[in-house]
PDB file of C-alpha atoms in Angstrom:
ATOM      1  CA  GLN E   1       0.000   0.000   0.000  1.00  0.00           C
ATOM      2  CA  GLN E   2       1.214   3.450  -0.842  1.00  0.00           C
ATOM      3  CA  GLN E   3       2.180   5.290   2.304  1.00  0.00           C
ATOM      4  CA  VAL E   4       2.921   8.711   3.598  1.00  0.00           C
ATOM      5  CA  LYS E   5       4.873   8.647   6.833  1.00  0.00           C
ATOM      6  CA  GLN E   6       4.398  11.609   9.128  1.00  0.00           C
ATOM      7  CA  SER E   7       6.388  12.635  12.186  1.00  0.00           C
ATOM      8  CA  PRO E   8       6.316  13.510  14.984  1.00  0.00           C
ATOM      9  CA  GLN E   9       3.067  12.082  16.285  1.00  0.00           C
ATOM     10  CA  SER E  10       2.775  14.958  18.729  1.00  0.00           C
ATOM     11  CA  LEU E  11       4.600  18.240  19.180  1.00  0.00           C
ATOM     12  CA  ILE E  12       4.648  20.843  21.928  1.00  0.00           C
ATOM     13  CA  VAL E  13       5.938  24.303  21.090  1.00  0.00           C
ATOM     14  CA  GLN E  14       6.093  27.545  23.000  1.00  0.00           C
ATOM     15  CA  LYS E  15       4.246  30.583  21.710  1.00  0.00           C
ATOM     16  CA  GLY E  16       6.370  32.372  19.152  1.00  0.00           C
ATOM     17  CA  GLY E  17       8.413  29.287  18.340  1.00  0.00           C
ATOM     18  CA  ILE E  18       8.682  27.364  15.077  1.00  0.00           C
ATOM     19  CA  SER E  19       6.682  24.171  14.604  1.00  0.00           C
ATOM     20  CA  ILE E  20       8.098  21.669  12.130  1.00  0.00           C
ATOM     21  CA  ILE E  21       6.262  18.589  10.896  1.00  0.00           C
ATOM     22  CA  ASN E  22       7.825  16.166   8.455  1.00  0.00           C
ATOM     23  CA  CYS E  23       6.439  13.739   5.905  1.00  0.00           C
ATOM     24  CA  ALA E  24       8.050  11.177   3.637  1.00  0.00           C
ATOM     25  CA  TYR E  25       6.493   9.353   0.731  1.00  0.00           C
ATOM     26  CA  GLU E  26       7.362   6.340  -1.388  1.00  0.00           C
ATOM     27  CA  ASN E  27       5.413   6.687  -4.609  1.00  0.00           C
ATOM     28  CA  THR E  28       7.339   8.797  -7.127  1.00  0.00           C
ATOM     29  CA  ALA E  29       4.121   9.286  -9.109  1.00  0.00           C
ATOM     30  CA  PHE E  30       2.773  11.590  -6.390  1.00  0.00           C
ATOM     31  CA  ASP E  31       2.685  15.138  -7.706  1.00  0.00           C
ATOM     32  CA  TYR E  32       0.437  17.020  -5.306  1.00  0.00           C
ATOM     33  CA  PHE E  33       1.179  17.503  -1.611  1.00  0.00           C
ATOM     34  CA  PRO E  34      -1.370  19.344   0.566  1.00  0.00           C
ATOM     35  CA  TRP E  35      -1.366  19.991   4.278  1.00  0.00           C
ATOM     36  CA  TYR E  36      -4.600  20.037   6.236  1.00  0.00           C
ATOM     37  CA  GLN E  37      -5.400  21.456   9.674  1.00  0.00           C
ATOM     38  CA  GLN E  38      -8.112  19.857  11.758  1.00  0.00           C
ATOM     39  CA  PHE E  39      -9.631  21.114  14.990  1.00  0.00           C
ATOM     40  CA  PRO E  40     -11.508  18.696  17.280  1.00  0.00           C
ATOM     41  CA  GLY E  41     -14.939  17.842  15.957  1.00  0.00           C
ATOM     42  CA  LYS E  42     -14.377  19.661  12.665  1.00  0.00           C
ATOM     43  CA  GLY E  43     -13.485  18.642   9.144  1.00  0.00           C
ATOM     44  CA  PRO E  44      -9.951  19.170   7.824  1.00  0.00           C
ATOM     45  CA  ALA E  45      -9.217  22.545   6.273  1.00  0.00           C
ATOM     46  CA  LEU E  46      -6.682  23.006   3.500  1.00  0.00           C
ATOM     47  CA  LEU E  47      -3.710  25.020   4.742  1.00  0.00           C
ATOM     48  CA  ILE E  48      -1.244  25.023   1.913  1.00  0.00           C
ATOM     49  CA  ALA E  49      -0.220  22.735  -0.928  1.00  0.00           C
ATOM     50  CA  ILE E  50       2.762  22.276  -3.201  1.00  0.00           C
ATOM     51  CA  ARG E  51       3.651  20.540  -6.448  1.00  0.00           C
ATOM     52  CA  PRO E  52       7.121  19.117  -7.165  1.00  0.00           C
ATOM     53  CA  ASP E  53       8.147  21.863  -9.589  1.00  0.00           C
ATOM     54  CA  VAL E  54       9.028  24.154  -6.655  1.00  0.00           C
ATOM     55  CA  SER E  55      11.102  23.485  -3.551  1.00  0.00           C
ATOM     56  CA  GLU E  56       9.322  25.881  -1.238  1.00  0.00           C
ATOM     57  CA  LYS E  57       6.002  27.637  -0.913  1.00  0.00           C
ATOM     58  CA  LYS E  58       5.087  30.213   1.686  1.00  0.00           C
ATOM     59  CA  GLU E  59       1.681  31.538   2.702  1.00  0.00           C
ATOM     60  CA  GLY E  60       1.750  33.826   5.697  1.00  0.00           C
ATOM     61  CA  ARG E  61       3.270  31.979   8.647  1.00  0.00           C
ATOM     62  CA  PHE E  62       3.044  28.610   6.891  1.00  0.00           C
ATOM     63  CA  THR E  63       5.799  27.271   4.641  1.00  0.00           C
ATOM     64  CA  ILE E  64       6.114  23.964   2.817  1.00  0.00           C
ATOM     65  CA  SER E  65       9.607  22.757   2.017  1.00  0.00           C
ATOM     66  CA  PHE E  66       9.839  20.039  -0.614  1.00  0.00           C
ATOM     67  CA  ASN E  67      12.803  17.762  -1.371  1.00  0.00           C
ATOM     68  CA  LYS E  68      12.022  15.688  -4.438  1.00  0.00           C
ATOM     69  CA  SER E  69      15.220  13.625  -4.403  1.00  0.00           C
ATOM     70  CA  ALA E  70      14.690  12.642  -0.773  1.00  0.00           C
ATOM     71  CA  LYS E  71      10.939  12.213  -1.279  1.00  0.00           C
ATOM     72  CA  GLN E  72      10.258  14.364   1.754  1.00  0.00           C
ATOM     73  CA  PHE E  73       8.240  17.459   2.487  1.00  0.00           C
ATOM     74  CA  SER E  74       7.686  19.440   5.634  1.00  0.00           C
ATOM     75  CA  LEU E  75       5.446  22.093   7.119  1.00  0.00           C
ATOM     76  CA  HIS E  76       6.952  24.975   9.044  1.00  0.00           C
ATOM     77  CA  ILE E  77       4.747  27.190  11.185  1.00  0.00           C
ATOM     78  CA  MET E  78       6.545  30.376  12.117  1.00  0.00           C
ATOM     79  CA  ASP E  79       5.659  32.416  15.210  1.00  0.00           C
ATOM     80  CA  SER E  80       3.393  29.612  16.438  1.00  0.00           C
ATOM     81  CA  GLN E  81       0.307  30.746  18.331  1.00  0.00           C
ATOM     82  CA  PRO E  82      -2.000  28.944  20.776  1.00  0.00           C
ATOM     83  CA  GLY E  83      -4.704  29.153  18.115  1.00  0.00           C
ATOM     84  CA  ASP E  84      -2.541  26.931  15.911  1.00  0.00           C
ATOM     85  CA  SER E  85      -3.055  24.059  18.347  1.00  0.00           C
ATOM     86  CA  ALA E  86      -4.693  21.393  16.197  1.00  0.00           C
ATOM     87  CA  THR E  87      -3.977  18.162  14.366  1.00  0.00           C
ATOM     88  CA  TYR E  88      -2.078  18.532  11.115  1.00  0.00           C
ATOM     89  CA  PHE E  89      -2.202  16.004   8.298  1.00  0.00           C
ATOM     90  CA  CYS E  90       0.073  15.797   5.316  1.00  0.00           C
ATOM     91  CA  ALA E  91      -1.232  14.089   2.200  1.00  0.00           C
ATOM     92  CA  ALA E  92      -0.205  13.178  -1.316  1.00  0.00           C
ATOM     93  CA  SER E  93      -1.873  12.243  -4.555  1.00  0.00           C
ATOM     94  CA  GLY E  94      -0.890  11.306  -8.084  1.00  0.00           C
ATOM     95  CA  GLY E  95      -3.186  13.896  -9.636  1.00  0.00           C
ATOM     96  CA  SER E  96      -3.258  12.235 -13.015  1.00  0.00           C
ATOM     97  CA  GLY E  97      -6.755  10.787 -13.083  1.00  0.00           C
ATOM     98  CA  GLY E  98      -8.097   7.326 -12.425  1.00  0.00           C
ATOM     99  CA  SER E  99      -7.353   6.188  -8.916  1.00  0.00           C
ATOM    100  CA  ASN E 100      -4.364   8.499  -8.667  1.00  0.00           C
ATOM    101  CA  TYR E 101      -6.380  11.478  -7.536  1.00  0.00           C
ATOM    102  CA  LYS E 102      -7.165   9.855  -4.213  1.00  0.00           C
ATOM    103  CA  LEU E 103      -5.374  11.447  -1.280  1.00  0.00           C
ATOM    104  CA  THR E 104      -3.075   9.312   0.821  1.00  0.00           C
ATOM    105  CA  PHE E 105      -2.907  10.802   4.305  1.00  0.00           C
ATOM    106  CA  GLY E 106      -0.234  10.715   6.960  1.00  0.00           C
ATOM    107  CA  LYS E 107      -1.283   9.657  10.442  1.00  0.00           C
ATOM    108  CA  GLY E 108      -1.372  13.193  11.748  1.00  0.00           C
ATOM    109  CA  THR E 109       0.536  15.351  14.209  1.00  0.00           C
ATOM    110  CA  LEU E 110      -1.106  16.812  17.285  1.00  0.00           C
ATOM    111  CA  LEU E 111       0.385  20.257  17.782  1.00  0.00           C
ATOM    112  CA  THR E 112       0.075  22.032  21.105  1.00  0.00           C
ATOM    113  CA  VAL E 113       1.284  25.608  21.376  1.00  0.00           C
ATOM    114  CA  ASN E 114       1.704  26.722  24.967  1.00  0.00           C
ATOM    115  CA  PRO E 115       1.032  30.361  25.812  1.00  0.00           C
TER     116      PRO E 115
ATOM    117  CA  GLY O   1     -14.998  30.068  -1.977  1.00  0.00           C
ATOM    118  CA  ALA O   2     -14.800  26.270  -2.062  1.00  0.00           C
ATOM    119  CA  VAL O   3     -17.284  25.615   0.710  1.00  0.00           C
ATOM    120  CA  VAL O   4     -18.605  22.147   1.414  1.00  0.00           C
ATOM    121  CA  SER O   5     -21.481  21.543   3.809  1.00  0.00           C
ATOM    122  CA  GLN O   6     -22.758  18.408   5.486  1.00  0.00           C
ATOM    123  CA  HIS O   7     -26.094  17.662   7.032  1.00  0.00           C
ATOM    124  CA  PRO O   8     -26.780  16.677   9.708  1.00  0.00           C
ATOM    125  CA  SER O   9     -23.791  17.652  11.829  1.00  0.00           C
ATOM    126  CA  TRP O  10     -24.631  14.933  14.313  1.00  0.00           C
ATOM    127  CA  VAL O  11     -27.166  12.177  14.538  1.00  0.00           C
ATOM    128  CA  ILE O  12     -28.160   9.617  17.132  1.00  0.00           C
ATOM    129  CA  CYS O  13     -30.129   6.602  15.995  1.00  0.00           C
ATOM    130  CA  LYS O  14     -31.237   3.211  17.200  1.00  0.00           C
ATOM    131  CA  SER O  15     -29.536   0.047  16.055  1.00  0.00           C
ATOM    132  CA  GLY O  16     -31.102  -1.329  12.888  1.00  0.00           C
ATOM    133  CA  THR O  17     -32.237   1.976  11.450  1.00  0.00           C
ATOM    134  CA  SER O  18     -30.811   3.698   8.375  1.00  0.00           C
ATOM    135  CA  VAL O  19     -29.222   7.125   8.384  1.00  0.00           C
ATOM    136  CA  LYS O  20     -28.662   9.433   5.428  1.00  0.00           C
ATOM    137  CA  ILE O  21     -25.911  12.053   5.387  1.00  0.00           C
ATOM    138  CA  GLU O  22     -25.836  14.789   2.767  1.00  0.00           C
ATOM    139  CA  CYS O  23     -22.764  16.485   1.347  1.00  0.00           C
ATOM    140  CA  ARG O  24     -23.122  19.625  -0.737  1.00  0.00           C
ATOM    141  CA  SER O  25     -20.633  21.803  -2.577  1.00  0.00           C
ATOM    142  CA  LEU O  26     -22.038  25.289  -2.100  1.00  0.00           C
ATOM    143  CA  ASP O  27     -20.076  27.443  -4.515  1.00  0.00           C
ATOM    144  CA  PHE O  28     -18.637  25.074  -7.080  1.00  0.00           C
ATOM    145  CA  GLN O  29     -19.630  22.044  -9.070  1.00  0.00           C
ATOM    146  CA  ALA O  30     -18.003  18.862  -7.836  1.00  0.00           C
ATOM    147  CA  THR O  31     -17.434  16.182 -10.417  1.00  0.00           C
ATOM    148  CA  THR O  32     -15.857  14.025  -7.724  1.00  0.00           C
ATOM    149  CA  MET O  33     -16.799  13.597  -4.088  1.00  0.00           C
ATOM    150  CA  PHE O  34     -15.155  11.451  -1.466  1.00  0.00           C
ATOM    151  CA  TRP O  35     -16.432   9.905   1.745  1.00  0.00           C
ATOM    152  CA  TYR O  36     -14.141   9.325   4.694  1.00  0.00           C
ATOM    153  CA  ARG O  37     -14.485   7.820   8.117  1.00  0.00           C
ATOM    154  CA  GLN O  38     -12.408   8.944  11.061  1.00  0.00           C
ATOM    155  CA  PHE O  39     -12.024   7.306  14.449  1.00  0.00           C
ATOM    156  CA  PRO O  40     -10.876   9.314  17.476  1.00  0.00           C
ATOM    157  CA  LYS O  41      -7.243  10.383  17.304  1.00  0.00           C
ATOM    158  CA  GLN O  42      -6.764   8.648  13.970  1.00  0.00           C
ATOM    159  CA  SER O  43      -6.274   9.698  10.391  1.00  0.00           C
ATOM    160  CA  LEU O  44      -8.931   9.818   7.715  1.00  0.00           C
ATOM    161  CA  MET O  45      -9.869   6.538   6.097  1.00  0.00           C
ATOM    162  CA  LEU O  46     -11.232   6.777   2.568  1.00  0.00           C
ATOM    163  CA  MET O  47     -14.423   4.791   2.183  1.00  0.00           C
ATOM    164  CA  ALA O  48     -15.444   5.539  -1.386  1.00  0.00           C
ATOM    165  CA  THR O  49     -15.141   7.875  -4.343  1.00  0.00           C
ATOM    166  CA  SER O  50     -18.195   9.024  -6.216  1.00  0.00           C
ATOM    167  CA  ASN O  51     -18.474  10.685  -9.583  1.00  0.00           C
ATOM    168  CA  GLU O  52     -21.622  12.457 -10.651  1.00  0.00           C
ATOM    169  CA  GLY O  53     -23.930  10.157 -12.553  1.00  0.00           C
ATOM    170  CA  SER O  54     -21.979   6.970 -12.037  1.00  0.00           C
ATOM    171  CA  LYS O  55     -21.617   4.281  -9.419  1.00  0.00           C
ATOM    172  CA  ALA O  56     -19.326   4.908  -6.488  1.00  0.00           C
ATOM    173  CA  THR O  57     -15.985   3.155  -6.215  1.00  0.00           C
ATOM    174  CA  TYR O  58     -15.516   1.603  -2.797  1.00  0.00           C
ATOM    175  CA  GLU O  59     -12.238   0.992  -1.027  1.00  0.00           C
ATOM    176  CA  GLN O  60     -11.257  -2.530  -0.149  1.00  0.00           C
ATOM    177  CA  GLY O  61     -13.036  -3.733   2.961  1.00  0.00           C
ATOM    178  CA  VAL O  62     -15.902  -1.225   2.772  1.00  0.00           C
ATOM    179  CA  GLU O  63     -19.300  -2.886   2.429  1.00  0.00           C
ATOM    180  CA  LYS O  64     -21.072  -1.195  -0.455  1.00  0.00           C
ATOM    181  CA  ASP O  65     -24.440  -2.648   0.544  1.00  0.00           C
ATOM    182  CA  LYS O  66     -24.073  -1.115   3.982  1.00  0.00           C
ATOM    183  CA  PHE O  67     -22.754   2.272   2.928  1.00  0.00           C
ATOM    184  CA  LEU O  68     -24.860   3.389  -0.034  1.00  0.00           C
ATOM    185  CA  ILE O  69     -23.502   6.370  -1.916  1.00  0.00           C
ATOM    186  CA  ASN O  70     -25.419   8.409  -4.449  1.00  0.00           C
ATOM    187  CA  HIS O  71     -23.988  11.353  -6.407  1.00  0.00           C
ATOM    188  CA  ALA O  72     -27.120  12.563  -8.111  1.00  0.00           C
ATOM    189  CA  SER O  73     -25.957  16.019  -9.090  1.00  0.00           C
ATOM    190  CA  LEU O  74     -22.805  18.092  -9.399  1.00  0.00           C
ATOM    191  CA  THR O  75     -23.425  19.621  -5.969  1.00  0.00           C
ATOM    192  CA  LEU O  76     -24.883  16.782  -3.913  1.00  0.00           C
ATOM    193  CA  SER O  77     -23.698  13.391  -2.737  1.00  0.00           C
ATOM    194  CA  THR O  78     -25.380  11.292  -0.076  1.00  0.00           C
ATOM    195  CA  LEU O  79     -24.122   8.507   2.153  1.00  0.00           C
ATOM    196  CA  THR O  80     -26.717   6.168   3.634  1.00  0.00           C
ATOM    197  CA  VAL O  81     -25.667   3.895   6.455  1.00  0.00           C
ATOM    198  CA  THR O  82     -28.130   1.025   6.234  1.00  0.00           C
ATOM    199  CA  SER O  83     -29.152  -1.064   9.231  1.00  0.00           C
ATOM    200  CA  ALA O  84     -26.738   0.840  11.430  1.00  0.00           C
ATOM    201  CA  HIS O  85     -25.078  -0.897  14.358  1.00  0.00           C
ATOM    202  CA  PRO O  86     -23.035   0.506  17.266  1.00  0.00           C
ATOM    203  CA  GLU O  87     -19.783  -0.326  15.460  1.00  0.00           C
ATOM    204  CA  ASP O  88     -20.818   2.098  12.708  1.00  0.00           C
ATOM    205  CA  SER O  89     -20.597   4.953  15.195  1.00  0.00           C
ATOM    206  CA  SER O  90     -17.936   7.283  13.873  1.00  0.00           C
ATOM    207  CA  PHE O  91     -17.158  10.682  12.385  1.00  0.00           C
ATOM    208  CA  TYR O  92     -18.040  10.746   8.692  1.00  0.00           C
ATOM    209  CA  ILE O  93     -16.496  13.433   6.508  1.00  0.00           C
ATOM    210  CA  CYS O  94     -17.040  14.190   2.847  1.00  0.00           C
ATOM    211  CA  SER O  95     -14.833  16.132   0.483  1.00  0.00           C
ATOM    212  CA  ALA O  96     -15.352  17.517  -2.988  1.00  0.00           C
ATOM    213  CA  SER O  97     -13.138  18.428  -5.916  1.00  0.00           C
ATOM    214  CA  PRO O  98     -14.027  20.634  -8.886  1.00  0.00           C
ATOM    215  CA  ARG O  99     -12.131  18.201 -11.085  1.00  0.00           C
ATOM    216  CA  ALA O 100     -10.352  14.907 -10.571  1.00  0.00           C
ATOM    217  CA  GLY O 101      -6.830  15.503  -9.367  1.00  0.00           C
ATOM    218  CA  GLU O 102      -7.526  18.931  -7.957  1.00  0.00           C
ATOM    219  CA  THR O 103      -7.694  20.071  -4.372  1.00  0.00           C
ATOM    220  CA  GLN O 104     -10.193  18.337  -2.106  1.00  0.00           C
ATOM    221  CA  TYR O 105     -12.282  20.614   0.071  1.00  0.00           C
ATOM    222  CA  PHE O 106     -13.698  18.987   3.166  1.00  0.00           C
ATOM    223  CA  GLY O 107     -17.059  19.312   4.840  1.00  0.00           C
ATOM    224  CA  PRO O 108     -17.420  19.882   8.587  1.00  0.00           C
ATOM    225  CA  GLY O 109     -18.198  16.232   9.275  1.00  0.00           C
ATOM    226  CA  THR O 110     -21.137  14.289  10.680  1.00  0.00           C
ATOM    227  CA  ARG O 111     -20.897  12.504  13.978  1.00  0.00           C
ATOM    228  CA  LEU O 112     -22.994   9.345  14.050  1.00  0.00           C
ATOM    229  CA  LEU O 113     -23.845   7.567  17.280  1.00  0.00           C
ATOM    230  CA  VAL O 114     -25.742   4.308  17.026  1.00  0.00           C
ATOM    231  CA  LEU O 115     -27.320   3.119  20.258  1.00  0.00           C
TER     232      LEU O 115
END
């Protein structure tokens, strides 16, 4: 089964610090890598996404770094705030039709930002 | 933009009854919709993919006679849990994409409790 491995499982960061979550994938056909944020009892919300033609994408305090050769990508949250406390999921898909557009999710990272 | 709604947000039913959950894309037409199940503190598990006007494609291990999916229009997909049992209690989340291979936008989820 195609997998996306996410780490760490949980992360505690102080307010103002940098939160870093890492993901690694196996399938070289993956060409779309989104990150989702989920609060308890809510559906996941798209945070930011990247395709392999760029190595980094930044939107506000959120940055994705992508390393195609290592088959790894990571989410950096700068100036972390208590309101960022949530579960974060990385995902990947082939994006080329058929069954390849299904998202394969990591297991999630529970982020806690202490005030 | 890209808003997906679900109804109801939570439902409690007796064992043996059927429950229908609706998923609507409010501001775009969704050629593809997905249904997920999520257990507490776990990742999302894809149950099935539905394309407007055609039969849903179920993931391995998902009983298609128990989880009936209908994608009758470009803005509406429904999931019916037939003859629900306590083990079907879970958080059900739908997502929608404007086109196959594009970003999935998630609904807020439906919590089902079967007594």
